[in-house]
Coordinates of C-alpha atoms and ligand atoms in Angstrom, one line a residue:
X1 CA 34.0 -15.4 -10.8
X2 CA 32.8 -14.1 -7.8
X3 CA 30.2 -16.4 -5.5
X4 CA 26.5 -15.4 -5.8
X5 CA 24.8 -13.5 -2.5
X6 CA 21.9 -14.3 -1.0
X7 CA 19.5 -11.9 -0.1
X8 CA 16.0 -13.5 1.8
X9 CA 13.0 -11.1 2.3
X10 CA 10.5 -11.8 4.8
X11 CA 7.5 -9.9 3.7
X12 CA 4.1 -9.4 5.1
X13 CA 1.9 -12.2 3.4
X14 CA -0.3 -9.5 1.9
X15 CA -0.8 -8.6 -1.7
X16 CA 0.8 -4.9 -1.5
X17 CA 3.7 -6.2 0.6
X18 CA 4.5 -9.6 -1.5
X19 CA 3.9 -7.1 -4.9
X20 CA 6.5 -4.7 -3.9
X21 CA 9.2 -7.0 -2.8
X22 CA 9.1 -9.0 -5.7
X23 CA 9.6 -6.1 -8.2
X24 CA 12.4 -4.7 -6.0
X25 CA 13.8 -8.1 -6.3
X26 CA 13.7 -7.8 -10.2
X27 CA 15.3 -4.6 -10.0
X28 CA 18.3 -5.8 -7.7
X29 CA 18.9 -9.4 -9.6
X30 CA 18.5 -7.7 -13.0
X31 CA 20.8 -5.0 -12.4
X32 CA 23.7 -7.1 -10.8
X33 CA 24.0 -10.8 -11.7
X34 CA 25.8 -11.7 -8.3
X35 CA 22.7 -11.6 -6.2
X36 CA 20.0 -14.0 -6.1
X37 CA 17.0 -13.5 -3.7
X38 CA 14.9 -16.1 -1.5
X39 CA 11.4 -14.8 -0.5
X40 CA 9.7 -16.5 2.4
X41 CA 6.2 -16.2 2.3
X42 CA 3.8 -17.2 5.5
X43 CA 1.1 -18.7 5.4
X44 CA -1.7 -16.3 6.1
X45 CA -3.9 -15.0 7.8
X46 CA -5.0 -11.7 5.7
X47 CA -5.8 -12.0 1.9
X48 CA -4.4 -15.7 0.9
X49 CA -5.8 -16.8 -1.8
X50 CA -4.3 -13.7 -3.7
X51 CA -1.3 -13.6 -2.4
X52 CA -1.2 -18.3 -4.0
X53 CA -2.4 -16.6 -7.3
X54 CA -0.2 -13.6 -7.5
X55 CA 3.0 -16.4 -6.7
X56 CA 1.5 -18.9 -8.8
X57 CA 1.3 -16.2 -12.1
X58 CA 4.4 -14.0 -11.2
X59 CA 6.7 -17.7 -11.0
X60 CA 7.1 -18.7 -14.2
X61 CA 7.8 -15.3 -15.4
X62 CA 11.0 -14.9 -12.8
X63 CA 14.6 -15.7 -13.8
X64 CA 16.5 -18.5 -11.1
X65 CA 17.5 -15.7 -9.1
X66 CA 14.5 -15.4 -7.4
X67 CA 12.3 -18.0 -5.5
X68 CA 10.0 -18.4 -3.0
X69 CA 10.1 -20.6 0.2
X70 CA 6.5 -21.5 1.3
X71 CA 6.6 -21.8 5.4
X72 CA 4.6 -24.1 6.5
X73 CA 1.5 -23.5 8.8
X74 CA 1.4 -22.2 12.2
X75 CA 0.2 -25.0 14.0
X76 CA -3.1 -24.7 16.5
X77 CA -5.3 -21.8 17.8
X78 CA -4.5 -18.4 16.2
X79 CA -3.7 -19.0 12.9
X80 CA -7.5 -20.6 12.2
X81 CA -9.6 -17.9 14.0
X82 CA -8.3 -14.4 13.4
X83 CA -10.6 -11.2 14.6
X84 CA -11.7 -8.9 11.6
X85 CA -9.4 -6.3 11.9
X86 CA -6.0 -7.6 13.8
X87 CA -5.5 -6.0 16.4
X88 CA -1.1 -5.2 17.2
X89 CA -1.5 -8.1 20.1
X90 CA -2.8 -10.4 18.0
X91 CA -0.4 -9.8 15.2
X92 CA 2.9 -9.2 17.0
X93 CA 1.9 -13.1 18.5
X94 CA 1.4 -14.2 15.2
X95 CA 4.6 -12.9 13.9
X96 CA 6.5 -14.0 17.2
X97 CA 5.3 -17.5 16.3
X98 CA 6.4 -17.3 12.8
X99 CA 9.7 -15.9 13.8
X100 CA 10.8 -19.9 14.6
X101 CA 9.5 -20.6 11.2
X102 CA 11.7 -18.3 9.5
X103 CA 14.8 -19.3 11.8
X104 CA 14.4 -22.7 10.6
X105 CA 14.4 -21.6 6.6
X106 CA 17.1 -19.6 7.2
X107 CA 18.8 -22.2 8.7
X108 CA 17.8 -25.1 6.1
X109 CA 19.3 -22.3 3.2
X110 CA 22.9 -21.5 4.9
X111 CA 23.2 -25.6 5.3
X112 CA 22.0 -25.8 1.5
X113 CA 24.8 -23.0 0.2
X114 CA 27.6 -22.1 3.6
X115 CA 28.4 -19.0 3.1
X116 CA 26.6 -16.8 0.7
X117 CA 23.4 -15.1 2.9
X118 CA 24.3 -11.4 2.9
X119 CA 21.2 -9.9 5.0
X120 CA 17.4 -10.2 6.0
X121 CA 15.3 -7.6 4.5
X122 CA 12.0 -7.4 6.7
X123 CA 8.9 -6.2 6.5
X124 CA 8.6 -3.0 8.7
X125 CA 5.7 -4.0 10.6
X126 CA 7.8 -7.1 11.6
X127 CA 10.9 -5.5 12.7
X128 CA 11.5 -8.5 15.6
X129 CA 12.1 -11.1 12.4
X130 CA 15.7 -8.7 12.9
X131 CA 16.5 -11.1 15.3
X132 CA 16.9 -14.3 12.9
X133 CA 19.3 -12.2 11.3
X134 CA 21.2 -10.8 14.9
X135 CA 21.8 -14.4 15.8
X136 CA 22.9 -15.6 12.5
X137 CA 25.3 -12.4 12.5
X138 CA 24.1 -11.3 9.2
X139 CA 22.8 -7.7 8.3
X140 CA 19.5 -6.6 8.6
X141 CA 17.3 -4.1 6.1
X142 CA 14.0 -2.9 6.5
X143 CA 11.5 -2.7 3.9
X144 CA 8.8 -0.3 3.5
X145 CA 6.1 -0.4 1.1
X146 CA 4.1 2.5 2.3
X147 CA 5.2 6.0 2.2
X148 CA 8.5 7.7 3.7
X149 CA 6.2 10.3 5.4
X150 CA 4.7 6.9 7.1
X151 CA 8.0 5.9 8.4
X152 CA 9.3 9.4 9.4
X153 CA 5.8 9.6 11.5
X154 CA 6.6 5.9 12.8
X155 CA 10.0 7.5 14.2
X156 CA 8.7 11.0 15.5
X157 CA 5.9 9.0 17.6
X158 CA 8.8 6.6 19.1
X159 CA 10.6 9.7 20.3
X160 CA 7.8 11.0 21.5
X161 CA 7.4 8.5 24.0
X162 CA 11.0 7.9 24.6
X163 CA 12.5 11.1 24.7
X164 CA 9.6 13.1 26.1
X165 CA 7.2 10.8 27.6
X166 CA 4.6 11.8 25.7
X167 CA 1.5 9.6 26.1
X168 CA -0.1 9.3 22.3
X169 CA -3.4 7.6 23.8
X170 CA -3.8 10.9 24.2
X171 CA -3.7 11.5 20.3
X172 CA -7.2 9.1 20.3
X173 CA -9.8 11.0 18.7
X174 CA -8.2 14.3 19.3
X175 CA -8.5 17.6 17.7
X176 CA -4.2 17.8 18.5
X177 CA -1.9 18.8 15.7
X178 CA 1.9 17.8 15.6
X179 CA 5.1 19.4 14.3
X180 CA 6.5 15.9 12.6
X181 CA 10.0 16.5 11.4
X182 CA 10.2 16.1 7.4
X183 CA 6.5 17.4 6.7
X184 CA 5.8 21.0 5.7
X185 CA 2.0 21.4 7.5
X186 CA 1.6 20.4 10.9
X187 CA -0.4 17.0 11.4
X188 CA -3.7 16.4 12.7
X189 CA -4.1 14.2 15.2
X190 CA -7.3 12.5 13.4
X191 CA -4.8 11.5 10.3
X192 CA -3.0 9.5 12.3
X193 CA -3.2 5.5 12.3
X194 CA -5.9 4.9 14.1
X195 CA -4.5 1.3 15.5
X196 CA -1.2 3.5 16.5
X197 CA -2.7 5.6 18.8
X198 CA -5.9 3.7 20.2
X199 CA -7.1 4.4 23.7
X200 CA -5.9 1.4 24.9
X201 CA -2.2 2.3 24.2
X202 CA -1.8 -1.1 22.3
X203 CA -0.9 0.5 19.1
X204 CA 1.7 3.0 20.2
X205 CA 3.5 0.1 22.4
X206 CA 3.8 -2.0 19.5
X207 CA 5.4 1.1 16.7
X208 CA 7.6 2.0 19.6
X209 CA 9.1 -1.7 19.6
X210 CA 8.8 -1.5 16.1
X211 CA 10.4 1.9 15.5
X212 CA 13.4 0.9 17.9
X213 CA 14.3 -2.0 16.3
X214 CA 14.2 -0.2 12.4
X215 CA 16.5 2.0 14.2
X216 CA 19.3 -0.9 14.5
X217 CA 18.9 -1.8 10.6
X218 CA 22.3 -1.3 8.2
X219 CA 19.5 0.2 6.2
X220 CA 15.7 0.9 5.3
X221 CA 14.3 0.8 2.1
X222 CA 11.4 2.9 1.0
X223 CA 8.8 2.5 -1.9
X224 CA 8.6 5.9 -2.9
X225 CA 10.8 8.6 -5.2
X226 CA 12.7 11.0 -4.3
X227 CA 10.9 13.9 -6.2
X228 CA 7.7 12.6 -4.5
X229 CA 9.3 13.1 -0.7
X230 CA 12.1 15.0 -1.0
X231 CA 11.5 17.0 2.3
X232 CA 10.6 13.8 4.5
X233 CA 13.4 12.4 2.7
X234 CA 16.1 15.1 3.5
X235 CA 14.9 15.1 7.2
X236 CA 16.5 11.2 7.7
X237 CA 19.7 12.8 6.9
X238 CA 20.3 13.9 10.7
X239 CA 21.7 10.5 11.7
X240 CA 19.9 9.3 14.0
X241 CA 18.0 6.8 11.9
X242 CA 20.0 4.2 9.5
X243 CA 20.3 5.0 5.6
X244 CA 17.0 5.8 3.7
X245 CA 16.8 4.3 0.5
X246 CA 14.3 4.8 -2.3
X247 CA 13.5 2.1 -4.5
X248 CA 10.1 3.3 -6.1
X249 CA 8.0 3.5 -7.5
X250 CA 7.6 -0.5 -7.4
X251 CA 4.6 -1.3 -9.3
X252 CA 3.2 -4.3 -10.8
X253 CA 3.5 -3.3 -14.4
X254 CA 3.3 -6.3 -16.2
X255 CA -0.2 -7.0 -14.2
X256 CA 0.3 -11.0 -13.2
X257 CA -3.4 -11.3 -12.4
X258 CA -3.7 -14.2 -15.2
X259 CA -6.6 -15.6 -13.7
X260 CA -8.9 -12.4 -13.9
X261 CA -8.2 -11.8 -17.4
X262 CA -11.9 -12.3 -18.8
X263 CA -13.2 -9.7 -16.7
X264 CA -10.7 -7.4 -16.7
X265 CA -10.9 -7.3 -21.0
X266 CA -14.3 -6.8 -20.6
X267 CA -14.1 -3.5 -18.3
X268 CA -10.8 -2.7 -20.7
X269 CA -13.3 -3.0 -23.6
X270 CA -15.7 -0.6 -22.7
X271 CA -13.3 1.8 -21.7
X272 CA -12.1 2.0 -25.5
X273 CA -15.7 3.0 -26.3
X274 CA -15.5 6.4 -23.8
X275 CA -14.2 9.4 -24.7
X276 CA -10.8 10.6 -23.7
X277 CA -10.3 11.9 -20.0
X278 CA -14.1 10.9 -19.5
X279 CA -14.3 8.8 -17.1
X280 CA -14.6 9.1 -13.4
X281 CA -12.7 5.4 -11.3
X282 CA -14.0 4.7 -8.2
X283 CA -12.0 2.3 -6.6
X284 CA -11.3 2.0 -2.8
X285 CA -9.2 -1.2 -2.3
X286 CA -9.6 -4.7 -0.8
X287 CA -11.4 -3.7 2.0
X288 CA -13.2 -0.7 1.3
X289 CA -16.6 -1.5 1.5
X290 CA -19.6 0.7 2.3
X291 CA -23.2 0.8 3.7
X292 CA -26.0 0.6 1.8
X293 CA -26.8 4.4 2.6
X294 CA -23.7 5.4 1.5
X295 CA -23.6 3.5 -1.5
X296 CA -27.0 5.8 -2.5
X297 CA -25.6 8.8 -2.2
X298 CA -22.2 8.1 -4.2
X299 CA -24.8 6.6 -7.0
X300 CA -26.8 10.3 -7.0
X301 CA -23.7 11.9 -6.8
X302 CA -21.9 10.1 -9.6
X303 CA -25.5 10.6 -11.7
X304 CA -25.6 14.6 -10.4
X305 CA -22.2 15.5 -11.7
X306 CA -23.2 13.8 -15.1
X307 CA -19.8 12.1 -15.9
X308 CA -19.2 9.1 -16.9
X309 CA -18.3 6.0 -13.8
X310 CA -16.2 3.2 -13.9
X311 CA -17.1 1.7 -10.1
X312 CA -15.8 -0.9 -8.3
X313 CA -18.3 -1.7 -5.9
X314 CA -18.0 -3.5 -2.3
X315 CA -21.0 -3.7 0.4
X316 CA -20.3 -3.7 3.8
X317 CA -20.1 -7.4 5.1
X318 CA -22.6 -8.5 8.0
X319 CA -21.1 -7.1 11.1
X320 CA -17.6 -9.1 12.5
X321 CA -17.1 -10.3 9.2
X322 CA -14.2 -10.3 6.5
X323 CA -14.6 -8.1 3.3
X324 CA -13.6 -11.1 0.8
X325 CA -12.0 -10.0 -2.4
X326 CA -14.3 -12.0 -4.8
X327 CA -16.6 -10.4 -7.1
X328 CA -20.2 -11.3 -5.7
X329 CA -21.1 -7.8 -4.9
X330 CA -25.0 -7.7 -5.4
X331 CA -25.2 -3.8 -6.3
X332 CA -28.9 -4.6 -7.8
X333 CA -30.0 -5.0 -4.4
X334 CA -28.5 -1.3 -3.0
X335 CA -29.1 0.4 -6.5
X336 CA -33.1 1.0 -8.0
X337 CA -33.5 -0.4 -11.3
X338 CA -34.1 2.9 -12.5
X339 CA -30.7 4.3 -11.7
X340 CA -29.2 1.1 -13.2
X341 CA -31.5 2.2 -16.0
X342 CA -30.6 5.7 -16.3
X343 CA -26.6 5.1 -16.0
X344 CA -26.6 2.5 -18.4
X345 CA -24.8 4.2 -20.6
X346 CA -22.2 6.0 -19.2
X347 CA -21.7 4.1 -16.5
X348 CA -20.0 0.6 -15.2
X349 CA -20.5 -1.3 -12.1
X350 CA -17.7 -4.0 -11.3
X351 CA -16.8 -6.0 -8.3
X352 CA -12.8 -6.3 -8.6
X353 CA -11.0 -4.2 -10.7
X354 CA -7.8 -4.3 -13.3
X355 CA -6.8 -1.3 -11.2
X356 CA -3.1 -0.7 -13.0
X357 CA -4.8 -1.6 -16.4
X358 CA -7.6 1.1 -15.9
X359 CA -5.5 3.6 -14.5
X360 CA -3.6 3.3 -17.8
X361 CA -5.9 3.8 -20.0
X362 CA -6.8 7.1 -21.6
X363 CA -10.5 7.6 -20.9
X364 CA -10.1 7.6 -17.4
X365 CA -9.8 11.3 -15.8
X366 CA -9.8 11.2 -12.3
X367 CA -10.3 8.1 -9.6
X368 CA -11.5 7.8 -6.3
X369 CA -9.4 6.6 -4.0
X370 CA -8.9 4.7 -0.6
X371 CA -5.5 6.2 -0.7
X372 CA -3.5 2.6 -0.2
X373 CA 0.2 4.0 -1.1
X374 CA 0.4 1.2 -4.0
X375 CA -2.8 3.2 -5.2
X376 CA -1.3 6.1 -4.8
X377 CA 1.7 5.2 -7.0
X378 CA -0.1 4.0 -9.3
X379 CA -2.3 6.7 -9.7
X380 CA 1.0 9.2 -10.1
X381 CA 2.6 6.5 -12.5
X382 CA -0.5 7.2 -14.8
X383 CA -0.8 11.1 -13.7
X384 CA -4.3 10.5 -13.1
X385 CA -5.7 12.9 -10.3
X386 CA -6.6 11.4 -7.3
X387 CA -9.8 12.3 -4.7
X388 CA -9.3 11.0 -1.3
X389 CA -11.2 8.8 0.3
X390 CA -9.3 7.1 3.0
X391 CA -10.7 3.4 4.4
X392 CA -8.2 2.8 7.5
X393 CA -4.2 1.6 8.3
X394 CA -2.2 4.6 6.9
X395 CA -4.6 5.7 4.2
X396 CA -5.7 9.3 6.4
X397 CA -2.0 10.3 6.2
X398 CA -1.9 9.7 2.7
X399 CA -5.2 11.3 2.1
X400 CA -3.6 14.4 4.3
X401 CA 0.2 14.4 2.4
X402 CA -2.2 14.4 -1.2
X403 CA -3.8 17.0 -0.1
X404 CA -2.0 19.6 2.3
X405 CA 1.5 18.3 1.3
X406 CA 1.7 17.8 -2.0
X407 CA -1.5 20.0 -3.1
X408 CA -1.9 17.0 -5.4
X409 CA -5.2 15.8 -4.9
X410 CA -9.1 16.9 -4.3
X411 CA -10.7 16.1 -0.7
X412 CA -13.6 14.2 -0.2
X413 CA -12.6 13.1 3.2
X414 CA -8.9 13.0 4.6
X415 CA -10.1 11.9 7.8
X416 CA -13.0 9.3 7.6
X417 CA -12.5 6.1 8.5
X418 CA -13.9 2.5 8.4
X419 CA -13.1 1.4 12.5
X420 CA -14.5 4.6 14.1
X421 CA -17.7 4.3 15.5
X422 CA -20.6 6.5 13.8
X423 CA -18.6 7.7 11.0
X424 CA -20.6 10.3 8.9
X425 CA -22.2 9.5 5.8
X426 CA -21.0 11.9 2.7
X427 CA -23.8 13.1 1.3
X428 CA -24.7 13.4 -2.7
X429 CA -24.0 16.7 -2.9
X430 CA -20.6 16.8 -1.6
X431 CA -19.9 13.9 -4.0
X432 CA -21.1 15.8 -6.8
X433 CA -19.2 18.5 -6.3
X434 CA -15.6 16.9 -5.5
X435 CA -16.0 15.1 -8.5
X436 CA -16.6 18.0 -10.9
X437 CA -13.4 19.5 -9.4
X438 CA -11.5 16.3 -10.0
X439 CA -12.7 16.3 -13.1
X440 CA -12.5 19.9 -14.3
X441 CA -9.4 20.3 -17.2
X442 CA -8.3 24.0 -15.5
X443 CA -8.0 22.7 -12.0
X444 CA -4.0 23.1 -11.5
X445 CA -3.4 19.8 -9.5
X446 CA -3.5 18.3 -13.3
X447 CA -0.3 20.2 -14.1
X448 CA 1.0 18.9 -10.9
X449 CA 0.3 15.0 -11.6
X450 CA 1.8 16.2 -15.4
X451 CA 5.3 16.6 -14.0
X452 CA 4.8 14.3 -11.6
X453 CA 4.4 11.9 -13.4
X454 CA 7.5 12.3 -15.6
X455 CA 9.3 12.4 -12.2
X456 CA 8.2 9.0 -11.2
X457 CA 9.2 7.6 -14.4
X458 CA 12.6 9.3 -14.6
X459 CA 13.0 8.0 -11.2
X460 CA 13.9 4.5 -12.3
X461 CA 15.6 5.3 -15.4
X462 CA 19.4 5.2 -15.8
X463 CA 21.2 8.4 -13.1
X464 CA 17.6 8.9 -11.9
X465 CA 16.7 9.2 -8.3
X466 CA 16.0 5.9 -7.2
X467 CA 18.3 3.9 -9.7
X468 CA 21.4 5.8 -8.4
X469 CA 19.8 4.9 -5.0
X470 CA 19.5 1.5 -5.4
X471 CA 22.9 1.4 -7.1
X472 CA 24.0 3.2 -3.4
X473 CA 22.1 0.1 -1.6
X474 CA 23.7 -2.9 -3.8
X475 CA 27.4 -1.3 -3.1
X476 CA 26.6 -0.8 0.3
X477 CA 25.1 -4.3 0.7
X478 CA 28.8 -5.6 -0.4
X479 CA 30.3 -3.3 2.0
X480 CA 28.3 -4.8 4.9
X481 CA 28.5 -8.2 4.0
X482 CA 32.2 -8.1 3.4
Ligands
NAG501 C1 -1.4 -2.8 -5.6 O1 -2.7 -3.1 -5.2 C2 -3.5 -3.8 -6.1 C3 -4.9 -3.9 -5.6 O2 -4.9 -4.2 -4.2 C4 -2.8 -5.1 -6.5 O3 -3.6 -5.8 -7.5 C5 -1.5 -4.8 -7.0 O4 -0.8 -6.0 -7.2 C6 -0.7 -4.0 -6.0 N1 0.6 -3.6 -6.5 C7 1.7 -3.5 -5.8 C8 2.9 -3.1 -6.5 O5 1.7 -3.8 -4.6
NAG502 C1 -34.7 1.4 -19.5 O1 -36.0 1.5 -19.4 C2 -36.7 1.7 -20.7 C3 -38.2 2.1 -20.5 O2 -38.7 1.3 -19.4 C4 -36.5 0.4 -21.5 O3 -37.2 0.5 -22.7 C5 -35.0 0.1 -21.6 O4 -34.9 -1.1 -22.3 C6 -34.3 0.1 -20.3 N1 -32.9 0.0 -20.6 C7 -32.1 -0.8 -19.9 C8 -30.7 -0.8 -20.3 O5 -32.5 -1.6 -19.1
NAG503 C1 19.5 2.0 -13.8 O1 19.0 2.2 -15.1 C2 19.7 1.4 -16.1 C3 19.2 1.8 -17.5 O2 17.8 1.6 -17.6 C4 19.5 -0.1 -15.9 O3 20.2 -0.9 -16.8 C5 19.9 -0.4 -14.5 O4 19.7 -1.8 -14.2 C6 19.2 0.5 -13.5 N1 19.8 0.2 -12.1 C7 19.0 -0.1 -11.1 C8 19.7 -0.3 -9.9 O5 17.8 -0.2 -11.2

């Protein structure tokens, strides 16, 4: 019988990231017995205690091919104080500092079992963790667990400044649009990442670095579906970037969030009591919190368009503070008591939210949406219509490929965004009517989340998209190794 292979992933030690690797790793150990796969998860900074739950409910579900290797803390300054919103310098330190971390479980594993480590699979926002593998002379694969779209953007801005010396500060708060190979519409400039093109040029020096070195990967891996993509897709084929895989959709199905379960029954509960396709899901991700102003005018506008609200509600923190994920939003303090009073029947306010469990269930009709790509997914998974409304990171360009790209979804914003000074409030109105479209049975983007759904689920299925993909990955895995 042939010797197992090792496969260890380094992902980013956030919810999303950790989420998505694990369920690819179920799908590579289940479907071919000779791998087994090593996770190594840092130790912070962003969003620990859900990353310790999620590990400590998804564990005793997992077969002995997969396992987790907690690294131990960074030692000193940085690790303890982190700014609100990392800035690239402050994370490509943290990450350089980890890197010795990783070297040294990677090392500890090939003294444990000589022989057996067939590649690194690293995050792509931590390309340099490549180098663990360089010096070990073992293959390198890139993960993804946002878009394709994301990473063929990630690519056209490196060329950019390599090839034509284009400066994307530039691109900061610019009314610009950009012919990116693999999308159909051009881009506006205010849809792109906001930390890759910031006037201080840190951003666009850091996905430069990181672009390059994806580049020199045996092979990137994508959390998306063909069917989804297909044109960003088709444009990787010009060999100058290494295989594109998809994998997706990779979503936590079998929700492992054990320890939430009480409140989550209860939302699921009064859910059952709504009417089919009759609720409207606000829901705009860990850190999308708002002012108290615009909190108002979401609460007339929800009231205004008369349908029924399921809300999961964050204020803003005090300035230079962290949203936390907990539940201790105090919406009696933003909302009048007659509101709450008026709404009280056909309408829920929750701090967290079961997100995958609502989105399943029939009485919702349309959600609200930060956009997150795991969001997004999820939201196609269930063919429930989305209406963007995009927080930071990469959610714009999602907002922008729901709406222009794949005519999918109904704007509320594409482009606001949480770091930009002076954002505009949204006002009532605007929400009332957005909502009625999302809502509205003869708006055509339903037919389109229809099929599109079905696509996402064939995906995985036996000859589907991304199964025969990944089936392309695992043999080329062997190939490299051997
Ligand atoms: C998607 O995000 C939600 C909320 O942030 C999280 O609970 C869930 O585990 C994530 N799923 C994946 C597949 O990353
Ligand atoms: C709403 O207000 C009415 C009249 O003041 C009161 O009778 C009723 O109990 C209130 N309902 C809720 C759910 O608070
Ligand atoms: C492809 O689908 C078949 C049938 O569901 C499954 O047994 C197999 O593990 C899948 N392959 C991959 C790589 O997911």
């Amino acid at each position: 019988m042939m010797k197992k292979l090792e496969l260890v992933f380094v992902p980013l030690p956030a919810i999303g990231h950790l989420v998505s690797t694990v369920e690819f790793a179920k799908l590579l150990v289940g479907r071919d017995d000779r791998f087994s796969v090593t996770v190594l998860v840092m130790k912070g900074p962003i969003l620990q205690t859900a990353v310790t739950n999620y590990i400590h409910s998804v564990s005793a579900s997992l077969s002995g091919s997969i396992r987790f290797v907690h690294l131990p803390h960074l030692d000193s300054d940085s690790s303890n104080s982190h700014p609100s919103s990392p800035s690239p310098v402050y994370f490509h330190n943290v990450m350089e500092r980890q890197k010795s971390l990783i070297r040294d479980a990677v090392h500890q594993l090939i003294l444990s079992e000589p022989g057996r480590l067939a590649g690194i699979v690293v995050d792509l926002l931590c390309t340099s963790m490549m180098d663990v593998a360089d010096e070990l002379g073992v293959p390198s694969y890139v993960f993804s667990t946002s878009s394709a779209a994301c990473l063929a953007l990630m690519f056209h801005l490196q060329t950019l400044q390599d090839h034509q010396g284009v400066d994307l500060t530039e691109f900061a708060d610019s009314d610009a649009e950009l012919v990116v190979p693999g999308f159909v519409n051009s881009v506006p400039a205010r849809v792109l990442p906001a930390l890759w093109v910031d006037k201080e040029g840190v951003g666009s020096t850091a996905i430069r670095r990181e672009a390059r070195r994806a580049r020199e990967a045996k092979g990137i891996l994508v959390n998306t579906f063909m069917e989804l993509e297909s044109h960003v897709i088709n444009s990787f084929a010009n060999g100058t970037t290494p295989p594109v895989y998809t994998v997706g959709p990779l979503l936590n199905l079998n929700h492992g969030d054990h320890h939430k379960q009480d409140s989550a029954s209860d939302v699921i509960r009064w859910l059952d009591d709504q009417p089919q396709s009759s609720v409207v899901f606000l829901c705009f991700g860990s850190v999308g919190a708002f002012n108290d102003d615009q909190i108002k005018n979401i609460a007339s506008g929800l009231e205004n368009s008369g349908y029924r609200f399921l809300w999961s509600l964050r204020r803003s923190p005090p300035k230079g503070m962290i949203p936390d994920s907990s539940d201790n939003t105090n919406f009696e303090e933003v909302l009048s008591k007659e509101f709450l009073n008026r709404t009280s029947e056909i309408g829920k306010i929750i701090g967290w939210a079961p997100q995958m469990e609502v989105l399943a269930h029939s009485a919702i009709g349309g959600f609200i949406s930060h956009c997150g790509w795991n969001s997004t997914l999820e939201s196609i998974w269930h063919g429930v219509p989305i209406a963007t409304w995009p927080i930071y990171a990469e959610q714009q360009l999602n907002a922008f490929q729901i709406i222009t790209e794949l005519e999918m979804g109904v704007e509320i914003k594409i482009d606001y965004n949480k770091d930009r000074n002076n954002i505009d409030l949204i006002n009532s109105q605007e929400i009332e009517s957005r909502i009625r479209s999302l809502m509205d049975d003869s708006n055509p983007i339903r037919k389109k989340l229809a099929s599109m759904k079905e696509n996402c689920r064939k995906a995985l299925m036996e000859g589907g998209s991304s199964n025969s993909s990944i089936q392309r990955l695992i043999g080329d895995m062997i190939t490299n190794f051997s």
